[in-house]
mmCIF file of N, CA and C in Angstrom:
data_model
loop_
_atom_site.group_PDB
_atom_site.id
_atom_site.type_symbol
_atom_site.label_atom_id
_atom_site.label_comp_id
_atom_site.label_asym_id
_atom_site.label_seq_id
_atom_site.Cartn_x
_atom_site.Cartn_y
_atom_site.Cartn_z
ATOM 1 N N MET A 15 79.801 96.596 -25.724
ATOM 2 C CA MET A 15 78.769 97.433 -25.066
ATOM 3 C C MET A 15 77.912 97.309 -23.611
ATOM 4 N N ASN A 16 77.636 99.022 -23.338
ATOM 5 C CA ASN A 16 77.237 98.723 -21.055
ATOM 6 C C ASN A 16 76.575 98.842 -21.601
ATOM 7 N N VAL A 17 75.908 97.112 -21.407
ATOM 8 C CA VAL A 17 74.322 97.870 -21.311
ATOM 9 C C VAL A 17 73.590 96.916 -19.994
ATOM 10 N N ASN A 18 74.467 96.995 -18.732
ATOM 11 C CA ASN A 18 73.874 97.641 -17.508
ATOM 12 C C ASN A 18 73.535 98.174 -16.748
ATOM 13 N N ASN A 19 73.780 98.999 -17.569
ATOM 14 C CA ASN A 19 73.063 100.607 -16.769
ATOM 15 C C ASN A 19 71.773 101.408 -17.558
ATOM 16 N N ILE A 20 71.079 100.516 -16.902
ATOM 17 C CA ILE A 20 69.837 101.211 -17.711
ATOM 18 C C ILE A 20 69.565 103.281 -17.140
ATOM 19 N N ASN A 21 70.850 103.430 -17.003
ATOM 20 C CA ASN A 21 70.028 104.808 -16.641
ATOM 21 C C ASN A 21 70.875 105.302 -17.414
ATOM 22 N N ASN A 22 71.909 105.113 -18.421
ATOM 23 C CA ASN A 22 72.442 105.724 -19.622
ATOM 24 C C ASN A 22 71.633 106.948 -20.301
ATOM 25 N N LYS A 23 72.539 108.108 -20.073
ATOM 26 C CA LYS A 23 72.234 108.908 -21.012
ATOM 27 C C LYS A 23 71.178 108.352 -22.969
ATOM 28 N N ILE A 24 70.202 108.928 -23.213
ATOM 29 C CA ILE A 24 70.229 108.128 -24.649
ATOM 30 C C ILE A 24 70.372 109.390 -25.378
ATOM 31 N N ILE A 25 70.546 109.294 -26.582
ATOM 32 C CA ILE A 25 71.118 109.825 -27.995
ATOM 33 C C ILE A 25 70.658 109.152 -29.060
ATOM 34 N N VAL A 26 69.318 109.520 -29.500
ATOM 35 C CA VAL A 26 69.587 108.507 -30.865
ATOM 36 C C VAL A 26 70.156 109.519 -32.139
ATOM 37 N N ILE A 27 70.128 108.499 -33.083
ATOM 38 C CA ILE A 27 70.229 108.653 -34.157
ATOM 39 C C ILE A 27 68.643 108.842 -35.641
ATOM 40 N N HIS A 28 68.856 109.530 -35.956
ATOM 41 C CA HIS A 28 67.154 109.180 -36.905
ATOM 42 C C HIS A 28 67.650 108.962 -38.427
ATOM 43 N N GLY A 29 67.785 107.719 -38.750
ATOM 44 C CA GLY A 29 68.537 107.348 -40.208
ATOM 45 C C GLY A 29 67.086 107.889 -40.999
ATOM 46 N N SER A 30 66.445 108.209 -40.227
ATOM 47 C CA SER A 30 65.075 109.041 -41.766
ATOM 48 C C SER A 30 65.041 110.795 -41.917
ATOM 49 N N HIS A 31 66.670 111.450 -40.798
ATOM 50 C CA HIS A 31 66.488 112.310 -41.117
ATOM 51 C C HIS A 31 68.192 111.880 -42.343
ATOM 52 N N PHE A 32 68.228 111.520 -43.098
ATOM 53 C CA PHE A 32 69.790 111.740 -43.756
ATOM 54 C C PHE A 32 69.401 110.632 -45.065
ATOM 55 N N SER A 33 70.632 110.857 -45.415
ATOM 56 C CA SER A 33 69.832 109.440 -46.809
ATOM 57 C C SER A 33 72.504 109.284 -47.391
ATOM 58 N N ASP A 34 73.058 110.444 -46.987
ATOM 59 C CA ASP A 34 74.131 109.996 -47.720
ATOM 60 C C ASP A 34 75.127 110.563 -46.415
ATOM 61 N N LEU A 35 76.589 110.587 -46.555
ATOM 62 C CA LEU A 35 77.370 110.825 -45.881
ATOM 63 C C LEU A 35 77.257 111.955 -44.722
ATOM 64 N N GLN A 36 77.512 113.290 -45.713
ATOM 65 C CA GLN A 36 77.239 114.395 -44.683
ATOM 66 C C GLN A 36 76.038 114.238 -44.363
ATOM 67 N N GLY A 37 74.844 113.745 -44.495
ATOM 68 C CA GLY A 37 73.678 114.078 -43.996
ATOM 69 C C GLY A 37 73.253 113.200 -42.564
ATOM 70 N N PHE A 38 74.329 112.572 -42.613
ATOM 71 C CA PHE A 38 75.218 111.692 -41.385
ATOM 72 C C PHE A 38 75.648 112.301 -40.119
ATOM 73 N N TYR A 39 76.369 113.370 -40.605
ATOM 74 C CA TYR A 39 77.221 113.762 -40.038
ATOM 75 C C TYR A 39 76.888 114.577 -39.719
ATOM 76 N N GLU A 40 76.497 115.438 -40.898
ATOM 77 C CA GLU A 40 75.034 116.056 -39.853
ATOM 78 C C GLU A 40 74.071 116.085 -38.942
ATOM 79 N N GLU A 41 73.556 115.104 -39.058
ATOM 80 C CA GLU A 41 72.056 114.325 -37.885
ATOM 81 C C GLU A 41 73.246 114.158 -36.830
ATOM 82 N N ALA A 42 74.659 113.920 -36.701
ATOM 83 C CA ALA A 42 75.583 112.988 -35.630
ATOM 84 C C ALA A 42 75.374 114.571 -34.938
ATOM 85 N N SER A 43 75.568 115.296 -35.892
ATOM 86 C CA SER A 43 76.887 116.961 -35.024
ATOM 87 C C SER A 43 75.285 118.065 -34.132
ATOM 88 N N ARG A 44 73.888 117.656 -34.980
ATOM 89 C CA ARG A 44 73.066 117.232 -34.392
ATOM 90 C C ARG A 44 72.754 117.529 -32.979
ATOM 91 N N VAL A 45 72.789 115.532 -32.728
ATOM 92 C CA VAL A 45 72.019 115.010 -31.867
ATOM 93 C C VAL A 45 73.909 114.904 -30.161
ATOM 94 N N PHE A 46 74.692 114.480 -31.025
ATOM 95 C CA PHE A 46 76.109 114.524 -29.749
ATOM 96 C C PHE A 46 76.252 116.288 -29.852
ATOM 97 N N MET A 47 76.168 117.045 -30.101
ATOM 98 C CA MET A 47 77.535 118.209 -30.522
ATOM 99 C C MET A 47 76.674 119.462 -30.415
ATOM 100 N N LYS A 48 75.276 119.323 -29.707
ATOM 101 C CA LYS A 48 74.236 120.155 -29.733
ATOM 102 C C LYS A 48 74.497 121.669 -28.943
ATOM 103 N N ASP A 49 74.247 122.771 -29.814
ATOM 104 C CA ASP A 49 74.945 124.103 -29.687
ATOM 105 C C ASP A 49 75.854 124.475 -28.591
ATOM 106 N N THR A 50 76.882 123.532 -30.087
ATOM 107 C CA THR A 50 78.015 123.881 -29.818
ATOM 108 C C THR A 50 79.346 124.596 -31.030
ATOM 109 N N GLY A 51 78.191 124.620 -31.640
ATOM 110 C CA GLY A 51 79.090 125.630 -32.466
ATOM 111 C C GLY A 51 79.792 124.464 -34.074
ATOM 112 N N TRP A 52 79.926 123.409 -33.149
ATOM 113 C CA TRP A 52 81.468 122.423 -34.010
ATOM 114 C C TRP A 52 80.183 121.652 -34.554
ATOM 115 N N ASN A 53 80.486 120.894 -35.914
ATOM 116 C CA ASN A 53 80.130 120.198 -36.441
ATOM 117 C C ASN A 53 81.240 119.402 -37.002
ATOM 118 N N ILE A 54 80.850 117.679 -37.226
ATOM 119 C CA ILE A 54 81.588 117.314 -37.125
ATOM 120 C C ILE A 54 81.426 116.480 -39.058
ATOM 121 N N GLY A 55 82.826 116.601 -39.616
ATOM 122 C CA GLY A 55 82.838 116.234 -40.629
ATOM 123 C C GLY A 55 83.782 115.583 -41.848
ATOM 124 N N THR A 56 84.537 114.460 -40.965
ATOM 125 C CA THR A 56 85.049 113.359 -41.323
ATOM 126 C C THR A 56 84.921 112.457 -40.030
ATOM 127 N N LEU A 57 85.256 110.866 -40.719
ATOM 128 C CA LEU A 57 85.388 109.779 -39.568
ATOM 129 C C LEU A 57 85.833 109.304 -38.423
ATOM 130 N N ASP A 58 86.776 110.782 -38.409
ATOM 131 C CA ASP A 58 88.040 110.597 -37.537
ATOM 132 C C ASP A 58 87.099 111.840 -36.185
ATOM 133 N N GLY A 59 86.762 112.764 -37.391
ATOM 134 C CA GLY A 59 85.811 113.466 -36.562
ATOM 135 C C GLY A 59 85.312 112.986 -35.423
ATOM 136 N N PHE A 60 83.776 112.669 -36.413
ATOM 137 C CA PHE A 60 83.304 111.158 -35.257
ATOM 138 C C PHE A 60 84.140 110.868 -34.039
ATOM 139 N N ASP A 61 84.492 110.153 -35.057
ATOM 140 C CA ASP A 61 85.722 109.082 -33.731
ATOM 141 C C ASP A 61 85.794 109.847 -32.289
ATOM 142 N N ASP A 62 86.706 111.215 -32.460
ATOM 143 C CA ASP A 62 86.526 111.344 -31.719
ATOM 144 C C ASP A 62 85.718 112.587 -30.149
ATOM 145 N N ILE A 63 84.482 112.724 -30.703
ATOM 146 C CA ILE A 63 83.464 113.831 -30.043
ATOM 147 C C ILE A 63 82.728 111.949 -29.301
ATOM 148 N N LEU A 64 83.186 109.845 -30.160
ATOM 149 C CA LEU A 64 82.627 109.551 -29.279
ATOM 150 C C LEU A 64 83.370 109.431 -27.679
ATOM 151 N N TYR A 65 84.387 110.433 -27.639
ATOM 152 C CA TYR A 65 85.432 109.962 -25.884
ATOM 153 C C TYR A 65 84.320 110.682 -25.817
ATOM 154 N N GLY A 66 83.564 111.766 -25.716
ATOM 155 C CA GLY A 66 82.872 112.993 -24.506
ATOM 156 C C GLY A 66 83.850 114.094 -24.618
ATOM 157 N N GLY A 67 83.467 114.946 -23.276
ATOM 158 C CA GLY A 67 83.623 115.863 -23.013
ATOM 159 C C GLY A 67 83.069 117.118 -23.762
ATOM 160 N N PHE A 68 83.284 117.243 -25.172
ATOM 161 C CA PHE A 68 83.022 118.409 -25.039
ATOM 162 C C PHE A 68 81.571 118.506 -26.218
ATOM 163 N N GLY A 69 80.403 118.392 -25.764
ATOM 164 C CA GLY A 69 78.960 117.809 -26.507
ATOM 165 C C GLY A 69 77.801 117.794 -25.457
ATOM 166 N N VAL A 70 77.638 116.636 -25.830
ATOM 167 C CA VAL A 70 75.906 116.361 -24.815
ATOM 168 C C VAL A 70 76.662 115.539 -24.362
ATOM 169 N N PHE A 71 77.339 115.331 -23.350
ATOM 170 C CA PHE A 71 77.982 114.201 -22.851
ATOM 171 C C PHE A 71 79.387 113.722 -22.687
ATOM 172 N N GLU A 72 79.886 113.444 -20.975
ATOM 173 C CA GLU A 72 80.888 113.928 -20.662
ATOM 174 C C GLU A 72 82.027 112.792 -21.201
ATOM 175 N N ASN A 73 83.188 112.870 -21.334
ATOM 176 C CA ASN A 73 84.089 112.340 -21.310
ATOM 177 C C ASN A 73 84.010 110.549 -20.515
ATOM 178 N N GLU A 74 83.658 109.409 -21.382
ATOM 179 C CA GLU A 74 83.525 108.208 -20.988
ATOM 180 C C GLU A 74 82.335 107.939 -19.968
ATOM 181 N N GLU A 75 81.643 109.104 -20.316
ATOM 182 C CA GLU A 75 80.007 108.690 -19.550
ATOM 183 C C GLU A 75 79.529 107.678 -20.401
ATOM 184 N N ASN A 76 78.808 107.035 -19.194
ATOM 185 C CA ASN A 76 77.627 105.477 -20.036
ATOM 186 C C ASN A 76 76.862 106.042 -20.944
ATOM 187 N N ILE A 77 76.457 106.288 -22.127
ATOM 188 C CA ILE A 77 75.304 106.275 -22.891
ATOM 189 C C ILE A 77 75.219 105.007 -23.803
ATOM 190 N N THR A 78 74.048 105.465 -24.001
ATOM 191 C CA THR A 78 73.112 104.764 -24.799
ATOM 192 C C THR A 78 72.518 105.934 -26.646
ATOM 193 N N VAL A 79 73.592 105.215 -27.995
ATOM 194 C CA VAL A 79 72.805 105.388 -28.964
ATOM 195 C C VAL A 79 72.152 104.308 -29.388
ATOM 196 N N THR A 80 71.085 104.549 -29.575
ATOM 197 C CA THR A 80 70.155 103.903 -30.423
ATOM 198 C C THR A 80 69.962 105.017 -31.787
ATOM 199 N N TRP A 81 69.715 103.500 -33.046
ATOM 200 C CA TRP A 81 70.424 103.991 -34.227
ATOM 201 C C TRP A 81 68.861 103.690 -34.862
ATOM 202 N N LYS A 82 67.643 104.987 -35.180
ATOM 203 C CA LYS A 82 66.283 104.306 -35.560
ATOM 204 C C LYS A 82 66.620 104.630 -37.295
ATOM 205 N N GLY A 83 66.083 103.756 -37.899
ATOM 206 C CA GLY A 83 65.967 103.604 -39.096
ATOM 207 C C GLY A 83 67.372 103.186 -39.394
ATOM 208 N N ALA A 84 68.027 102.864 -38.528
ATOM 209 C CA ALA A 84 69.212 101.253 -39.634
ATOM 210 C C ALA A 84 69.255 100.929 -40.279
ATOM 211 N N ARG A 85 68.014 100.165 -40.350
ATOM 212 C CA ARG A 85 68.651 99.172 -42.028
ATOM 213 C C ARG A 85 68.245 99.974 -43.373
ATOM 214 N N LYS A 86 67.448 101.634 -43.457
ATOM 215 C CA LYS A 86 67.549 102.462 -44.495
ATOM 216 C C LYS A 86 69.274 103.023 -44.388
ATOM 217 N N SER A 87 69.761 103.304 -43.124
ATOM 218 C CA SER A 87 70.676 103.981 -43.450
ATOM 219 C C SER A 87 71.823 102.884 -43.835
ATOM 220 N N GLU A 88 71.606 101.844 -42.939
ATOM 221 C CA GLU A 88 72.195 100.522 -43.662
ATOM 222 C C GLU A 88 72.570 100.464 -45.197
ATOM 223 N N GLN A 89 71.579 100.133 -46.198
ATOM 224 C CA GLN A 89 71.074 100.497 -47.184
ATOM 225 C C GLN A 89 71.871 101.772 -48.114
ATOM 226 N N ASP A 90 71.555 103.401 -47.206
ATOM 227 C CA ASP A 90 72.094 104.957 -47.714
ATOM 228 C C ASP A 90 73.803 104.396 -47.664
ATOM 229 N N LEU A 91 74.324 103.913 -46.044
ATOM 230 C CA LEU A 91 75.018 103.719 -46.793
ATOM 231 C C LEU A 91 75.777 101.959 -47.068
ATOM 232 N N GLY A 92 75.848 102.283 -47.838
ATOM 233 C CA GLY A 92 76.408 100.671 -48.266
ATOM 234 C C GLY A 92 76.856 101.004 -49.269
ATOM 235 N N PRO A 93 77.215 100.068 -50.080
ATOM 236 C CA PRO A 93 78.333 99.628 -51.177
ATOM 237 C C PRO A 93 78.085 101.050 -52.241
ATOM 238 N N ASP A 94 76.948 101.438 -52.545
ATOM 239 C CA ASP A 94 77.481 102.068 -53.425
ATOM 240 C C ASP A 94 77.632 103.344 -53.153
ATOM 241 N N ALA A 95 76.989 103.777 -52.203
ATOM 242 C CA ALA A 95 77.647 104.993 -51.083
ATOM 243 C C ALA A 95 79.176 104.844 -50.565
ATOM 244 N N THR A 96 79.333 103.674 -50.429
ATOM 245 C CA THR A 96 81.764 103.401 -49.882
ATOM 246 C C THR A 96 81.824 104.091 -50.803
ATOM 247 N N LYS A 97 81.849 103.401 -52.277
ATOM 248 C CA LYS A 97 82.920 102.836 -53.358
ATOM 249 C C LYS A 97 82.823 104.138 -53.811
ATOM 250 N N VAL A 98 81.472 105.185 -53.922
ATOM 251 C CA VAL A 98 81.870 106.550 -53.886
ATOM 252 C C VAL A 98 82.845 107.611 -53.254
ATOM 253 N N PHE A 99 83.226 106.891 -52.159
ATOM 254 C CA PHE A 99 83.088 107.688 -51.262
ATOM 255 C C PHE A 99 85.158 107.586 -51.032
ATOM 256 N N TYR A 100 85.004 105.986 -50.889
ATOM 257 C CA TYR A 100 87.078 105.782 -51.577
ATOM 258 C C TYR A 100 87.301 106.405 -53.064
ATOM 259 N N GLU A 101 86.401 106.029 -54.274
ATOM 260 C CA GLU A 101 86.752 106.678 -55.025
ATOM 261 C C GLU A 101 86.806 108.096 -55.377
ATOM 262 N N TYR A 102 86.453 109.359 -54.810
ATOM 263 C CA TYR A 102 86.561 110.587 -53.933
ATOM 264 C C TYR A 102 88.502 110.679 -53.473
ATOM 265 N N LYS A 103 88.301 109.777 -52.490
ATOM 266 C CA LYS A 103 89.537 110.020 -51.708
ATOM 267 C C LYS A 103 90.516 109.320 -52.247
ATOM 268 N N ILE A 104 91.302 108.376 -53.513
ATOM 269 C CA ILE A 104 91.048 109.112 -54.667
ATOM 270 C C ILE A 104 92.224 109.229 -55.370
ATOM 271 N N SER A 105 90.422 110.149 -55.645
ATOM 272 C CA SER A 105 90.711 111.317 -56.881
ATOM 273 C C SER A 105 92.143 112.046 -55.855
ATOM 274 N N GLN A 106 91.204 112.755 -54.923
ATOM 275 C CA GLN A 106 91.908 113.933 -53.956
ATOM 276 C C GLN A 106 93.321 113.356 -54.323
ATOM 277 N N GLY A 107 94.046 112.138 -53.640
ATOM 278 C CA GLY A 107 95.435 111.979 -53.649
ATOM 279 C C GLY A 107 96.072 111.849 -52.142
ATOM 280 N N LYS A 108 96.890 112.972 -51.726
ATOM 281 C CA LYS A 108 97.516 113.312 -50.432
ATOM 282 C C LYS A 108 96.364 114.320 -50.384
ATOM 283 N N PRO A 109 96.887 114.387 -49.217
ATOM 284 C CA PRO A 109 97.382 113.328 -48.055
ATOM 285 C C PRO A 109 96.515 112.045 -47.635
ATOM 286 N N PHE A 110 96.287 111.793 -48.601
ATOM 287 C CA PHE A 110 95.472 109.948 -48.133
ATOM 288 C C PHE A 110 95.860 109.142 -49.354
ATOM 289 N N ASN A 111 96.532 107.844 -48.302
ATOM 290 C CA ASN A 111 97.024 106.774 -48.176
ATOM 291 C C ASN A 111 95.871 106.075 -49.749
ATOM 292 N N THR A 112 96.715 106.274 -50.677
ATOM 293 C CA THR A 112 95.322 105.833 -52.236
ATOM 294 C C THR A 112 95.626 104.841 -52.222
ATOM 295 N N GLN A 113 97.337 104.132 -51.937
ATOM 296 C CA GLN A 113 97.597 102.890 -52.440
ATOM 297 C C GLN A 113 96.120 101.727 -51.167
ATOM 298 N N LEU A 114 96.708 102.189 -49.812
ATOM 299 C CA LEU A 114 95.516 101.793 -48.724
ATOM 300 C C LEU A 114 93.996 101.462 -49.505
ATOM 301 N N ILE A 115 93.369 102.772 -49.390
ATOM 302 C CA ILE A 115 92.362 103.268 -50.004
ATOM 303 C C ILE A 115 91.998 102.366 -51.139
ATOM 304 N N GLN A 116 92.637 101.860 -52.095
ATOM 305 C CA GLN A 116 92.075 100.950 -53.611
ATOM 306 C C GLN A 116 91.754 99.772 -52.723
ATOM 307 N N GLU A 117 92.933 99.475 -52.107
ATOM 308 C CA GLU A 117 92.518 98.010 -51.447
ATOM 309 C C GLU A 117 91.388 97.793 -50.716
ATOM 310 N N LYS A 118 91.085 99.221 -49.871
ATOM 311 C CA LYS A 118 89.331 99.028 -49.117
ATOM 312 C C LYS A 118 88.567 98.623 -50.013
ATOM 313 N N LEU A 119 88.777 99.163 -51.173
ATOM 314 C CA LEU A 119 87.911 100.072 -53.150
ATOM 315 C C LEU A 119 87.531 97.899 -52.956
ATOM 316 N N ASP A 120 89.182 98.043 -53.099
ATOM 317 C CA ASP A 120 88.738 96.784 -54.405
ATOM 318 C C ASP A 120 88.207 95.048 -53.795
ATOM 319 N N ASP A 121 88.488 95.619 -52.154
ATOM 320 C CA ASP A 121 87.867 94.546 -50.855
ATOM 321 C C ASP A 121 86.354 94.683 -51.171
ATOM 322 N N LEU A 122 86.385 95.795 -51.213
ATOM 323 C CA LEU A 122 84.314 96.009 -51.258
ATOM 324 C C LEU A 122 83.710 95.809 -52.488
ATOM 325 N N ILE A 123 85.061 95.544 -53.947
ATOM 326 C CA ILE A 123 84.026 95.607 -55.126
ATOM 327 C C ILE A 123 83.757 93.930 -54.645
ATOM 328 N N ASN A 124 85.187 93.620 -54.406
ATOM 329 C CA ASN A 124 85.172 91.848 -54.153
ATOM 330 C C ASN A 124 84.085 91.152 -53.283
ATOM 331 N N GLY A 125 83.114 92.570 -52.279
ATOM 332 C CA GLY A 125 82.217 91.632 -51.536
ATOM 333 C C GLY A 125 82.977 91.112 -50.026
ATOM 334 N N LYS A 126 83.559 91.648 -50.037
ATOM 335 C CA LYS A 126 84.889 90.934 -48.567
ATOM 336 C C LYS A 126 85.005 92.642 -47.377
ATOM 337 N N GLY A 127 84.566 93.585 -48.286
ATOM 338 C CA GLY A 127 84.661 95.118 -47.939
ATOM 339 C C GLY A 127 84.159 95.188 -46.754
ATOM 340 N N GLN A 128 84.696 96.616 -46.011
ATOM 341 C CA GLN A 128 83.093 97.136 -45.353
ATOM 342 C C GLN A 128 82.374 99.001 -46.110
ATOM 343 N N THR A 129 81.036 98.011 -46.050
ATOM 344 C CA THR A 129 80.364 99.586 -46.038
ATOM 345 C C THR A 129 80.945 101.054 -45.266
ATOM 346 N N LEU A 130 80.681 102.116 -45.435
ATOM 347 C CA LEU A 130 80.384 103.414 -44.276
ATOM 348 C C LEU A 130 79.590 103.292 -43.514
ATOM 349 N N PHE A 131 78.784 102.262 -43.312
ATOM 350 C CA PHE A 131 77.643 101.807 -42.290
ATOM 351 C C PHE A 131 78.767 101.038 -40.967
ATOM 352 N N ASP A 132 78.882 100.435 -41.995
ATOM 353 C CA ASP A 132 79.862 99.156 -40.902
ATOM 354 C C ASP A 132 80.868 99.771 -40.395
ATOM 355 N N ILE A 133 81.116 100.750 -41.237
ATOM 356 C CA ILE A 133 82.792 101.470 -40.239
ATOM 357 C C ILE A 133 82.059 101.912 -39.115
ATOM 358 N N LEU A 134 80.847 103.380 -39.244
ATOM 359 C CA LEU A 134 80.097 103.771 -38.375
ATOM 360 C C LEU A 134 80.068 103.259 -36.725
ATOM 361 N N VAL A 135 79.712 102.287 -37.803
ATOM 362 C CA VAL A 135 79.098 101.133 -36.074
ATOM 363 C C VAL A 135 79.803 100.421 -35.775
ATOM 364 N N GLU A 136 81.126 100.248 -36.219
ATOM 365 C CA GLU A 136 82.595 99.747 -35.980
ATOM 366 C C GLU A 136 82.862 101.064 -34.740
ATOM 367 N N ILE A 137 82.970 102.438 -35.142
ATOM 368 C CA ILE A 137 83.566 103.141 -34.645
ATOM 369 C C ILE A 137 83.043 103.743 -33.717
ATOM 370 N N ILE A 138 81.081 103.557 -33.640
ATOM 371 C CA ILE A 138 79.920 103.140 -32.345
ATOM 372 C C ILE A 138 81.290 102.892 -31.268
ATOM 373 N N GLU A 139 80.696 100.798 -31.549
ATOM 374 C CA GLU A 139 81.613 100.433 -30.210
ATOM 375 C C GLU A 139 82.600 99.916 -30.077
ATOM 376 N N SER A 140 83.664 100.182 -30.259
ATOM 377 C CA SER A 140 84.518 100.504 -30.223
ATOM 378 C C SER A 140 85.253 101.485 -29.266
ATOM 379 N N HIS A 141 84.099 102.205 -28.360
ATOM 380 C CA HIS A 141 83.890 103.464 -27.566
ATOM 381 C C HIS A 141 82.762 102.098 -26.281
ATOM 382 N N LYS A 142 83.408 102.085 -25.771
ATOM 383 C CA LYS A 142 83.248 101.460 -24.759
ATOM 384 C C LYS A 142 82.441 101.494 -23.816
ATOM 385 N N HIS A 143 82.506 102.615 -23.260
ATOM 386 C CA HIS A 143 80.927 103.632 -22.964
ATOM 387 C C HIS A 143 79.902 103.635 -23.112
ATOM 388 N N ILE A 144 80.041 103.322 -24.012
ATOM 389 C CA ILE A 144 78.488 103.938 -25.284
ATOM 390 C C ILE A 144 77.672 101.932 -26.190
ATOM 391 N N THR A 145 76.478 102.293 -25.590
ATOM 392 C CA THR A 145 75.756 100.639 -25.841
ATOM 393 C C THR A 145 75.149 101.287 -26.799
ATOM 394 N N LEU A 146 75.061 100.378 -28.086
ATOM 395 C CA LEU A 146 74.618 101.302 -29.707
ATOM 396 C C LEU A 146 72.997 99.893 -29.727
ATOM 397 N N ILE A 147 72.208 100.440 -30.327
ATOM 398 C CA ILE A 147 70.647 99.525 -30.471
ATOM 399 C C ILE A 147 70.743 99.881 -31.453
ATOM 400 N N LEU A 148 70.360 99.007 -32.679
ATOM 401 C CA LEU A 148 70.719 99.111 -34.439
ATOM 402 C C LEU A 148 69.186 98.862 -33.986
ATOM 403 N N ASP A 149 68.132 99.644 -34.286
ATOM 404 C CA ASP A 149 66.322 100.569 -34.195
ATOM 405 C C ASP A 149 65.727 99.726 -35.699
#
């Protein structure tokens, strides 16, 4: 987390604007890809746009992402939504690694796995030029 630069560009994700993963992608597209005509549709795609260079910030530009309504999003993108997400991937089969996804689903069911919210937070925090504030 880069908290040293108080002049960071601020990008706000509004948890009140969505209640599922598709809605998150739409919100992220709106705030990160404004006026580009490009929409996020996968976790990998979300990770890709966080490098910058196309959208509202430049490559590796220090930014602050404030996720307002993060507690709501944590519930909306919690175990139930994650279970549906994994089950859908398993039902699609190839090109997905269904064995790995089944292991992630089993972990989730056993209370050890990451939720979609956890995964999204991890993706954001993996970008060292981004400061994440859960509000």
